Short mmCIF file of C-alpha atoms and ligand atoms in Angstrom, two decimals:
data_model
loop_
_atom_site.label_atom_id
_atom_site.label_comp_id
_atom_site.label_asym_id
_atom_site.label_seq_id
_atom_site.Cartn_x
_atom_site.Cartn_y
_atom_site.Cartn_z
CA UNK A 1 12.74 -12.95 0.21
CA UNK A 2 13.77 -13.97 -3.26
CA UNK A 3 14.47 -10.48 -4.75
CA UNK A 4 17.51 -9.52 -2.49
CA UNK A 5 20.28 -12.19 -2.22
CA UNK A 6 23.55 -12.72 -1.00
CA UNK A 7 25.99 -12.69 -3.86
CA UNK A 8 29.56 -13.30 -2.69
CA UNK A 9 29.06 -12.08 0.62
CA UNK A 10 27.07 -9.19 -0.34
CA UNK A 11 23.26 -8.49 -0.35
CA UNK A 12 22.06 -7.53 -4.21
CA UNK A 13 19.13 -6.21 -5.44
CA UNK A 14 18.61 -8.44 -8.90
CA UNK A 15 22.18 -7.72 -10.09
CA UNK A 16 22.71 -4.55 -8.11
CA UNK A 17 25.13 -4.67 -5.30
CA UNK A 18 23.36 -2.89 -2.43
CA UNK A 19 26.63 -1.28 -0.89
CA UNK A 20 27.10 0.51 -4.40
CA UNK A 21 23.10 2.24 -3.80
CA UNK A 22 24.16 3.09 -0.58
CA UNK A 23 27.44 4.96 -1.59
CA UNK A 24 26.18 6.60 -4.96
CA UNK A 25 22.84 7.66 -3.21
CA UNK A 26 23.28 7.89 0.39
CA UNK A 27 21.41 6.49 3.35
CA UNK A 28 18.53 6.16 4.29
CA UNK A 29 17.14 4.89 1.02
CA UNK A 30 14.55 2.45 0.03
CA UNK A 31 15.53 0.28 -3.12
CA UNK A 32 13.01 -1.24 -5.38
CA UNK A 33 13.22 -4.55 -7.97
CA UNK A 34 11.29 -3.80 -10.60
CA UNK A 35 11.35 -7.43 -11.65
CA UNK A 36 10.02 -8.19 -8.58
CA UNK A 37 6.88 -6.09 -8.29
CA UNK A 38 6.42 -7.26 -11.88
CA UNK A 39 6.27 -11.31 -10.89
CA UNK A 40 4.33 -10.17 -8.12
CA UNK A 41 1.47 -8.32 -10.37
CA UNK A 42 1.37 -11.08 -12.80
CA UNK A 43 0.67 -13.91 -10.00
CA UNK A 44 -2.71 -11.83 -10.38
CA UNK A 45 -2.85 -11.57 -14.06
CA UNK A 46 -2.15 -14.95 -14.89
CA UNK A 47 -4.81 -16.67 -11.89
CA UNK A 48 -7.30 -14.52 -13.85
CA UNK A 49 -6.44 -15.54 -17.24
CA UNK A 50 -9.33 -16.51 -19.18
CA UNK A 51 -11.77 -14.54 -16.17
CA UNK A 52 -13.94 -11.08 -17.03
CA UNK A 53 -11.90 -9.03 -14.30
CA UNK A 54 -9.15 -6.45 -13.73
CA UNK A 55 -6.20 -5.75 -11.41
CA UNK A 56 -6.35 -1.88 -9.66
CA UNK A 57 -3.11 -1.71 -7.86
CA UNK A 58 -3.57 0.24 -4.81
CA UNK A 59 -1.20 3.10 -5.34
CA UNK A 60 -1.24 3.86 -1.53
CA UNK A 61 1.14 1.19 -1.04
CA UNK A 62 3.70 2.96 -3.11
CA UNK A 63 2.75 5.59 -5.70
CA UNK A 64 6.11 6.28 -7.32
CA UNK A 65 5.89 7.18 -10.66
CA UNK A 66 8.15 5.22 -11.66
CA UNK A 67 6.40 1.87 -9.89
CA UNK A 68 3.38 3.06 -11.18
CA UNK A 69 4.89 3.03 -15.01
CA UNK A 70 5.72 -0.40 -14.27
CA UNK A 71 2.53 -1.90 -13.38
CA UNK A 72 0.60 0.65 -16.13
CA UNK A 73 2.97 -1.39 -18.84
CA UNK A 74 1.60 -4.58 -17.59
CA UNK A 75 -2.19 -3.39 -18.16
CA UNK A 76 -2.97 -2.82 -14.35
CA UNK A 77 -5.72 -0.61 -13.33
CA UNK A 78 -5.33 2.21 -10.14
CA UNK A 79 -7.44 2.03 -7.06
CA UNK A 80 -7.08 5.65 -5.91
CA UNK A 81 -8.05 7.46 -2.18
CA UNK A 82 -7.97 11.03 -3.58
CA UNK A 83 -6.99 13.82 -6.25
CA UNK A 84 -3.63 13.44 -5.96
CA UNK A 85 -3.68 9.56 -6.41
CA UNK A 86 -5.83 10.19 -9.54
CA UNK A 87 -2.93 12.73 -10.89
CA UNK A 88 -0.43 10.58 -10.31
CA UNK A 89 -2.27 7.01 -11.74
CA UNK A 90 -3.19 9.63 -14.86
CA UNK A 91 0.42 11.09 -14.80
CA UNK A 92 1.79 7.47 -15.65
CA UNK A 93 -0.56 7.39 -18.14
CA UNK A 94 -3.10 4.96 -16.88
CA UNK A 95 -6.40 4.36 -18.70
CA UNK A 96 -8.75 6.65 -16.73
CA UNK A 97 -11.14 4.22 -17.26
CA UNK A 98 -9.17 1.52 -15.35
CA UNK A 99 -8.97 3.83 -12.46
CA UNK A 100 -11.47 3.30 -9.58
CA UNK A 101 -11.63 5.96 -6.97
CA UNK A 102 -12.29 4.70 -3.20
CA UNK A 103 -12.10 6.67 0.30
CA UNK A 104 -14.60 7.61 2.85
CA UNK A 105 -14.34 11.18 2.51
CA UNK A 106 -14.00 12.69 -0.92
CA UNK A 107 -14.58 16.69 -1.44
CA UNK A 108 -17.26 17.99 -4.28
CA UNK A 109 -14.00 19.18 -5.99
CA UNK A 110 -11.91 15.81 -5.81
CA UNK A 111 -15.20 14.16 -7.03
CA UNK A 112 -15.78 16.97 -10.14
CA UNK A 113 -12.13 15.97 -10.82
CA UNK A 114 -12.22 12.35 -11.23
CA UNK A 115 -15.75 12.90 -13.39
CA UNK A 116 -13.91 15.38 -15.65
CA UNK A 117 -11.16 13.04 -15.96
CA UNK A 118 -13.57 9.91 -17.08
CA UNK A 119 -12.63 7.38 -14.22
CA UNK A 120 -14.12 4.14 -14.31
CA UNK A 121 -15.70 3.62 -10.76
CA UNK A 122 -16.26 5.19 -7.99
CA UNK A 123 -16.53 3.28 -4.74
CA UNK A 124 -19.33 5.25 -2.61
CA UNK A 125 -19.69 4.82 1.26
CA UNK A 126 -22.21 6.78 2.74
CA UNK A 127 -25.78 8.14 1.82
CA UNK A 128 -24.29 11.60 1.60
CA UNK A 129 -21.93 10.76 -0.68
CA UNK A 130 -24.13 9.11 -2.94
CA UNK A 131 -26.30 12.00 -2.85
CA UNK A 132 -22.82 14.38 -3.14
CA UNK A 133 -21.72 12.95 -6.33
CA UNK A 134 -25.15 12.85 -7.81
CA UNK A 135 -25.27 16.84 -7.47
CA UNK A 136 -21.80 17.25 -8.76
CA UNK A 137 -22.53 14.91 -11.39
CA UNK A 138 -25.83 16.26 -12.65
CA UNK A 139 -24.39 19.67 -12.55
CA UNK A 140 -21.42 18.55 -14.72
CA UNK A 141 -24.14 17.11 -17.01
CA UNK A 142 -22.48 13.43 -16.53
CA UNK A 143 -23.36 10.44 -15.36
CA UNK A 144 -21.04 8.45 -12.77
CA UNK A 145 -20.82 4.30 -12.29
CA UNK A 146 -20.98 3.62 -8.91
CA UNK A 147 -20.20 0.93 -6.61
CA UNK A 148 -21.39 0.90 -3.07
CA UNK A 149 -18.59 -0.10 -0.54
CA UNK A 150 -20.63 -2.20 1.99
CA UNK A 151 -18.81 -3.16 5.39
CA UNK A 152 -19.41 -6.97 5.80
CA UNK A 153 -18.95 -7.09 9.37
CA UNK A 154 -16.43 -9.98 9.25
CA UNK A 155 -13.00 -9.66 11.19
CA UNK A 156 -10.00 -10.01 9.06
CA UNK A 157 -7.82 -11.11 11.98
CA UNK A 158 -5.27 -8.69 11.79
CA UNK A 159 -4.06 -5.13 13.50
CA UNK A 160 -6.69 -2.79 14.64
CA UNK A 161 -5.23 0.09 12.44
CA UNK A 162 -5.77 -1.86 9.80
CA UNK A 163 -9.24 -3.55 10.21
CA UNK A 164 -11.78 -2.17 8.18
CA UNK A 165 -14.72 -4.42 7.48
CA UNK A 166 -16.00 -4.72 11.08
CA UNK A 167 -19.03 -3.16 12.42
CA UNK A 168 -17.86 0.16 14.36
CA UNK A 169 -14.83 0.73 11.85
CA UNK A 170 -15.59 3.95 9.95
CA UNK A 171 -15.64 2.78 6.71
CA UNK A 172 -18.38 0.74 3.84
CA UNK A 173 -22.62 0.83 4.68
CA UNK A 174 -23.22 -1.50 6.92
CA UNK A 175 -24.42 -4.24 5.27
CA UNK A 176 -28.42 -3.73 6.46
CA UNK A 177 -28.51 -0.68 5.37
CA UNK A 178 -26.83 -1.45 1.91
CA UNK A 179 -30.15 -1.96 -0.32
CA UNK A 180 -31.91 1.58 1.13
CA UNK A 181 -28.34 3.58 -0.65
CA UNK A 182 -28.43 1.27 -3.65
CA UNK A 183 -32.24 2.23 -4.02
CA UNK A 184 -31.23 6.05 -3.33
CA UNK A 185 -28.31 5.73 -5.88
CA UNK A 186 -30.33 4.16 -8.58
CA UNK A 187 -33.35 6.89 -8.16
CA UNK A 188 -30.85 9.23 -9.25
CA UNK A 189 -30.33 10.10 -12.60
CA UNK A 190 -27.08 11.35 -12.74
CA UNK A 191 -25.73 8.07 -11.05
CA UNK A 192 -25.44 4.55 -12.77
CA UNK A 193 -25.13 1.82 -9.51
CA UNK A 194 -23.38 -1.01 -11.34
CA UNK A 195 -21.03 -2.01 -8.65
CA UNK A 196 -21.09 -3.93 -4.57
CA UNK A 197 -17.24 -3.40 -3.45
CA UNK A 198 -15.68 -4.46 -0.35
CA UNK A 199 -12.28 -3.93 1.91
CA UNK A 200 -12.29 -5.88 5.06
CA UNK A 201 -8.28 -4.95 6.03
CA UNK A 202 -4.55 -5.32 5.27
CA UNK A 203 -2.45 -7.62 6.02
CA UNK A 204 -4.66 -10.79 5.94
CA UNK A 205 -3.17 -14.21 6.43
CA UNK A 206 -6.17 -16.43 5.55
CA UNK A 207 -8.90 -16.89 2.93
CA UNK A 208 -11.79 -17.45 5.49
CA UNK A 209 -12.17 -13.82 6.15
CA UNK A 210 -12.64 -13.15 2.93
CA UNK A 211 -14.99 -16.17 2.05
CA UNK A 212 -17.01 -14.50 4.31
CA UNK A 213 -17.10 -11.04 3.34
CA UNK A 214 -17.52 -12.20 -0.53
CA UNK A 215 -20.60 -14.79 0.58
CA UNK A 216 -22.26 -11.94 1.79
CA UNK A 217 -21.70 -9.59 -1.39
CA UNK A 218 -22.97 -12.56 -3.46
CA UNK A 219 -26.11 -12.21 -1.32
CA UNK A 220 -26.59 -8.97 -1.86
CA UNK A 221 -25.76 -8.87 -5.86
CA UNK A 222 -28.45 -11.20 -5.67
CA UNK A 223 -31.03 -9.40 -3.80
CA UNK A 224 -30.17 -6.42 -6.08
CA UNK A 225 -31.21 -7.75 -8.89
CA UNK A 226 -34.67 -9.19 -7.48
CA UNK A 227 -35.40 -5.47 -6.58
CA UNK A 228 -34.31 -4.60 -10.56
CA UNK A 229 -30.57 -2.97 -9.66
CA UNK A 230 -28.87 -4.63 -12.73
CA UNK A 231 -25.13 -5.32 -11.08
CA UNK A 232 -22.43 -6.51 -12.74
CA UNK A 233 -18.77 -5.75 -11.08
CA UNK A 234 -17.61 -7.32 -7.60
CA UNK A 235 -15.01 -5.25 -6.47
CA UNK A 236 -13.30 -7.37 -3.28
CA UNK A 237 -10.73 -4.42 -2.28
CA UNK A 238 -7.03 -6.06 -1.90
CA UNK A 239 -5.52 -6.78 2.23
CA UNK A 240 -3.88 -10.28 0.80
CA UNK A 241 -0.37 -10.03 3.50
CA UNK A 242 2.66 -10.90 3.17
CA UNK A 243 5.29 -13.09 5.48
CA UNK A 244 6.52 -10.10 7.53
CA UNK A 245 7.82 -12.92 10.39
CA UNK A 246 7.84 -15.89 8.49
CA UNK A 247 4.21 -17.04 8.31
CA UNK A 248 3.09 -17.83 5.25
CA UNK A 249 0.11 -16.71 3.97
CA UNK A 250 -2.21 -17.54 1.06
CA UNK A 251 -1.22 -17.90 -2.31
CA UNK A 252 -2.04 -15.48 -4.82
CA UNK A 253 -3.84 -18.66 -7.13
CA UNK A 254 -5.59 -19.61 -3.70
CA UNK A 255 -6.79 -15.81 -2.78
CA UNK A 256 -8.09 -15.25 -6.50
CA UNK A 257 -9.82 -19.19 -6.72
CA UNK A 258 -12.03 -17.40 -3.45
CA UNK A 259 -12.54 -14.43 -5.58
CA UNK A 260 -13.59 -15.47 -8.86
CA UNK A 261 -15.73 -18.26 -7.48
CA UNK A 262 -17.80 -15.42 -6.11
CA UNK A 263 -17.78 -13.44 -8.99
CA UNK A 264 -18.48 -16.27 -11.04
CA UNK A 265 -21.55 -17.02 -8.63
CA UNK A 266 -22.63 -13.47 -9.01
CA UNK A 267 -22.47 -12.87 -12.30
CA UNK A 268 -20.17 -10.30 -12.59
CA UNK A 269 -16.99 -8.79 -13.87
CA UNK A 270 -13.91 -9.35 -10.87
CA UNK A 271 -12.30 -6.12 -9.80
CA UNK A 272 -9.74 -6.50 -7.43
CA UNK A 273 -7.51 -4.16 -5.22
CA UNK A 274 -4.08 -5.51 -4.24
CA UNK A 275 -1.41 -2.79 -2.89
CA UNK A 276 0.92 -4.53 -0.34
CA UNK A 277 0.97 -8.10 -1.82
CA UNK A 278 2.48 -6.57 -4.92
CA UNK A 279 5.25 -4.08 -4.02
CA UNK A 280 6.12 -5.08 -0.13
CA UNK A 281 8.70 -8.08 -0.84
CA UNK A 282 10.28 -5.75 -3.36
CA UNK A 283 11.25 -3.19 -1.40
CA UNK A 284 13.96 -2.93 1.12
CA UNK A 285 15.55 0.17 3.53
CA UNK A 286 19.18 0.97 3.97
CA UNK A 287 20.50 2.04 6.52
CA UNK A 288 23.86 2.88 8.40
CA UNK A 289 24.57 2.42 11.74
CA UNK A 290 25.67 5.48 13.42
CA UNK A 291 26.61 4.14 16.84
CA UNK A 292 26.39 1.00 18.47
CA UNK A 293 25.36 2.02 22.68
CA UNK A 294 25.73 -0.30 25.22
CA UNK A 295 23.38 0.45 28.14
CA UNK A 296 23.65 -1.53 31.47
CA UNK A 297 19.96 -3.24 30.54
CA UNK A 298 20.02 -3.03 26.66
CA UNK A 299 22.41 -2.52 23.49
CA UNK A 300 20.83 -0.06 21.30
CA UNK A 301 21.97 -0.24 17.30
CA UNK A 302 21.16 3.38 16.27
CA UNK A 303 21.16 4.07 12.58
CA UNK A 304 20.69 6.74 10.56
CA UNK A 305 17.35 5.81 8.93
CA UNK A 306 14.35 6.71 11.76
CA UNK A 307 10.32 6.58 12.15
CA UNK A 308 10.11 9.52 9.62
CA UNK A 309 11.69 6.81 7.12
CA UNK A 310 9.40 4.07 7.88
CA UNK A 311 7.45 4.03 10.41
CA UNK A 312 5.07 1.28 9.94
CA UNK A 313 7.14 -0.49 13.66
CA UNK A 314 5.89 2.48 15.64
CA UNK A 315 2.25 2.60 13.60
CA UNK A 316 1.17 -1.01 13.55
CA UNK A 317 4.18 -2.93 15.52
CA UNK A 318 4.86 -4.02 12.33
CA UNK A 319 8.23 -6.54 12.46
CA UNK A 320 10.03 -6.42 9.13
CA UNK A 321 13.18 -8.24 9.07
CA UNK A 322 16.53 -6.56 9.37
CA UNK A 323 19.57 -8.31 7.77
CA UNK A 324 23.37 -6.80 7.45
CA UNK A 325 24.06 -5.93 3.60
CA UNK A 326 27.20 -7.97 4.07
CA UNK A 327 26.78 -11.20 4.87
CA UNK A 328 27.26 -12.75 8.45
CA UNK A 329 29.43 -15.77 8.59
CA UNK A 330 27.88 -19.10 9.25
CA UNK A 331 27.90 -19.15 12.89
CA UNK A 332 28.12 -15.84 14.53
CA UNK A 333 27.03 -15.06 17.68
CA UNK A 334 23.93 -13.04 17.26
CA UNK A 335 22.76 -10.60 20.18
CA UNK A 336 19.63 -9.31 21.23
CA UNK A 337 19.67 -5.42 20.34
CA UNK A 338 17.22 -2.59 19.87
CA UNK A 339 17.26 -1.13 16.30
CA UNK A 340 16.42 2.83 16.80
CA UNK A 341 16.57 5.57 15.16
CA UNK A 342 17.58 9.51 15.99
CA UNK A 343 14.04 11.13 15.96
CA UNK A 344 13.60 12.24 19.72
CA UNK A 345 10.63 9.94 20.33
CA UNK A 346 10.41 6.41 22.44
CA UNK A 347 8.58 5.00 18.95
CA UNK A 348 11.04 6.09 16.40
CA UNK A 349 12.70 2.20 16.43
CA UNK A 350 12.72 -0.41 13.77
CA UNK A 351 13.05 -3.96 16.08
CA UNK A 352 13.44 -4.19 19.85
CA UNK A 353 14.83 -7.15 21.37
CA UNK A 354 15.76 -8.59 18.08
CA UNK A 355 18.93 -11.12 17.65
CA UNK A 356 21.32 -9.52 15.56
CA UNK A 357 24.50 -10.27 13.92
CA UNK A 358 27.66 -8.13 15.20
CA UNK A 359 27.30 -4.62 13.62
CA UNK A 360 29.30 -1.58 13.98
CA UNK A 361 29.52 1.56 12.96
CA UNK A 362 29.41 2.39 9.55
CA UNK A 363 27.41 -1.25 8.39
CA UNK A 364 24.62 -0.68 6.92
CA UNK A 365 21.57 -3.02 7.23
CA UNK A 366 18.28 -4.01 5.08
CA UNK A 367 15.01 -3.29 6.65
CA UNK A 368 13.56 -5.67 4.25
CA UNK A 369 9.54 -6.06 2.82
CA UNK A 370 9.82 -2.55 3.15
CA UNK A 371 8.10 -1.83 -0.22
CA UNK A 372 4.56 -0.97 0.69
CA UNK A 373 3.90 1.73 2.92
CA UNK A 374 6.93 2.59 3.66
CA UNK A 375 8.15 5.92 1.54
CA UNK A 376 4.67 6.99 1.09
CA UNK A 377 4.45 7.34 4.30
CA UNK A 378 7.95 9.33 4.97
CA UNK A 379 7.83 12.98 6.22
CA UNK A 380 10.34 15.23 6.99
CA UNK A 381 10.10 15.39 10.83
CA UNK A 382 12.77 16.48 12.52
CA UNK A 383 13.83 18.37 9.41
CA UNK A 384 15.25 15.42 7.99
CA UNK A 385 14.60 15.14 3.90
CA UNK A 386 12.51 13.07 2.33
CA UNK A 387 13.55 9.61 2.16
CA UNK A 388 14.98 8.65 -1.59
CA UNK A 389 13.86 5.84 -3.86
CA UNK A 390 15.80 3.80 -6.36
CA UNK A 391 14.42 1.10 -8.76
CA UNK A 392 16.32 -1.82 -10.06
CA UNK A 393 16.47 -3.73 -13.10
CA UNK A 394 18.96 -6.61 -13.77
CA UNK A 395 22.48 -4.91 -13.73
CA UNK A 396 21.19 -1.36 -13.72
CA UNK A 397 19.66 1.13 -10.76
CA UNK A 398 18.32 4.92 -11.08
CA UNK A 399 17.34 7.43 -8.61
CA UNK A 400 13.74 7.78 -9.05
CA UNK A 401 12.64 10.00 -6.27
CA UNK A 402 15.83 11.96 -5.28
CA UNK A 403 16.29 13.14 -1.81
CA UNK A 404 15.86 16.58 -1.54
CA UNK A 405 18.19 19.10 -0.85
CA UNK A 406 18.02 21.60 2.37
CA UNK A 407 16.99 24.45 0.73
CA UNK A 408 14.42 22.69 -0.88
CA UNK A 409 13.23 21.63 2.46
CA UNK A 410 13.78 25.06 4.38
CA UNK A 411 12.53 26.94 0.75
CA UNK A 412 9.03 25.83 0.92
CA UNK A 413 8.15 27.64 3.98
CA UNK A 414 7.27 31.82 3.91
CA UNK A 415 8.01 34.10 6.58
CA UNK A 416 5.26 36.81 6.15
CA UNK A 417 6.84 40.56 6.49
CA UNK A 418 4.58 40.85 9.78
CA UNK A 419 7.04 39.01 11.83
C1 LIG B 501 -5.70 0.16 1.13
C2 LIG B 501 -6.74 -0.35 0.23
C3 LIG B 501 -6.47 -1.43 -0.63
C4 LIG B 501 -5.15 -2.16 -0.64
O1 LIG B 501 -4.90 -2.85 0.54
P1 LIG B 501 -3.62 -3.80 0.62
O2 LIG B 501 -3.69 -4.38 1.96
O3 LIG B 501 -2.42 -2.96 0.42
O4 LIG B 501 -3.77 -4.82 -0.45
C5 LIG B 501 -7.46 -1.81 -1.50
N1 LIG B 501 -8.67 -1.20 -1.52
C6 LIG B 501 -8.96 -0.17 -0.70
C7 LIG B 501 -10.28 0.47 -0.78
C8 LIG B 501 -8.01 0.29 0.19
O5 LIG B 501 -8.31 1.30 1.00
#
């Protein structure tokens, strides 16, 4: 974790004291380096110097505006899961061209959208689909580039929820039926098939997976072009993890060696897909404890952040590590506590049976790699506002998602005169 550091005893965000954020803003709030997501996205750019290819940040992972103006500066691309994504990657003023437009379902509006708006790719992953965007397409009078997502039936090794390149998961062609939609997709006229893509899962740990999963595209490029489907772009999705517990996983240089060597072997331009490799590390949650409750089997640590906040521990028993703002002295006593939250559910908790230094009310604590999937994935159950964001530069912080006030949360709903 080298974006937040102790600095005489207290945690800092680049040159931003985190107890400052927590007492100008308010907590919960997640805090962002800027410097760090920016090391982190050129890791990619500079492994590809020199290689025919191009970075699409996965804006799930965090689609602030403000995130998203960073990585636009540094020439990324946007892969984007819907019409919203696209607004929001066009909003920061990406090149629409650079934008590549994945999901397994997308609506005959969301796809007349992205063709109005000129986006560069879309990833297709279903026979319908292809046959979908072909009407809306021809009726538009334009023609779209395609890729077809196939599912490579390799396991990824990592949480269910997130496994998606495995027979039986719901999303790519399975990889036998791949050359009958290519063969659909190129008899139509309003579609341009220039693209195989793959997205075996998140959070991977090791390069065999994918070694796999790009082996088999190669294959299939190949077998493309002996039935006359010119291809030239290997998309190979993103999923690279991070070291949630300590493990370490590949390097960035290592992941994109695997990448272009297939690319190189196909023939084609690299497209590649990273969301949480970029933004998690550089993202952290504050919180305050509220109370500290000593049951007769367990000592609970509740705080005021909860599930709604982040909720990736109840989702995917994700562990992120959870370290006191102000730092512990060398040597103290830790104890085993459950961090929780005060949603009224058993899952709203951030760590069970986790050593922890002494904390007491009114600490507050960094959930850190909280960066990716973590506020886009906030709601406001419980009535509890949306989670803030802050971004960091060197000495200087701003409030770029503000948290929103009660009658903004209360104001959006109508009572209808009936009731
Ligand atoms: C989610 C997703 C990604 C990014 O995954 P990460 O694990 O965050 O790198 C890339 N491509 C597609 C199609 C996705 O759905």
């Amino acid at each position: 974790m080298t974006d937040f550091v102790y600095r005489n005893g207290r945690l800092h965000a680049e040159g931003v004291d985190l107890t400052r954020i927590a007492e100008s803003v308010g907590t919960p709030v997640y805090v962002y380096a800027a410097g760090g997501i920016e090391r982190r996205y050129r890791e990619y750019a500079d492994a590809l110097a020199g290689t025919d290819a191009m970075v699409c940040y996965a804006m799930k992972a965090n689609d602030n505006q403000a995130v998203l103006s960073l990585l636009r500066n540094l020439g990324a691309g946007a892969d984007t899961v819907s019409e919203g994504e696209i607004r929001r990657a066009l909003a920061a003023g990406f090149d629409p061209k650079k934008i590549v437009y994945s999901g397994v379902g997308k609506s005959a509006d969301e796809m007349g959208f992205a063709l109005s708006a000129g986006i560069g790719e879309f990833n297709v992953e279903s026979d319908h689909e292809v046959d979908l965007l072909a009407d809306v397409a021809r009726q538009m009078g334009k023609r779209a580039k395609i890729a077809v997502r196939i599912n490579p039936d390799v396991d990824p090794k990592t949480h269910a929820k997130i496994t998606t390149g495995k027979k039986g998961n719901k999303f790519g062609i399975d990889f036998d039926q791949a050359m009958g939609v290519f063969k659909r997709a190129a008899a139509h006229p309003s579609l341009e098939p220039v693209g195989v893509a793959s997205h075996i899962g998140s959070q991977i740990t090791n390069l065999d997976p994918y070694r796999a999963a790009f082996s088999r595209m190669v294959d299939l490029v190949k077998a493309l072009r002996a039935e006359g489907i010119a291809i030239s772009v290997l998309d190979v999705g993103g999923g690279l993890g991070v070291g949630y517990t300590g493990e370490d996983p590949p390097s960035v240089a290592d992941y994109v060696a695997v990448a272009r060597d297939a690319a190189a072997e196909a023939g084609c331009k690299l497209v590649l897909e990273p969301g949480r490799r970029i933004v998690a590390e550089a993202g952290v949650l504050l919180t305050r404890v509220l109370f500290v409750k000593e049951g007769s089997a367990k000592t609970f640590v509740i705080v005021d952040g909860a599930m709604n906040d982040l909720i990736r521990p109840t989702l995917y028993e994700a562990h992120h590590p959870i370290v006191p703002i102000t730092e512990p002295k060398p040597g103290t006593a830790k104890r085993r506590v459950d961090v929780v939250g005060p949603i009224c559910e058993s899952g709203d908790f951030f760590a069970k049976e986790r050593e922890l230094g002494p904390v007491g009310a009114g600490d507050i604590l960094a959930i850190t790699h909280a960066g990716a999937y973590g506020a886009v994935m906030a709601s406001s159950y419980n009535a509890r506002r949306l989670t803030p964001e802050v971004l960091v530069r060197g000495q200087q912080f701003s409030v770029v998602r503000p948290r929103p006030s009660y009658d903004e949360l209360i104001g959006r709903d109508r009572v209808p005169d009936w009731v």
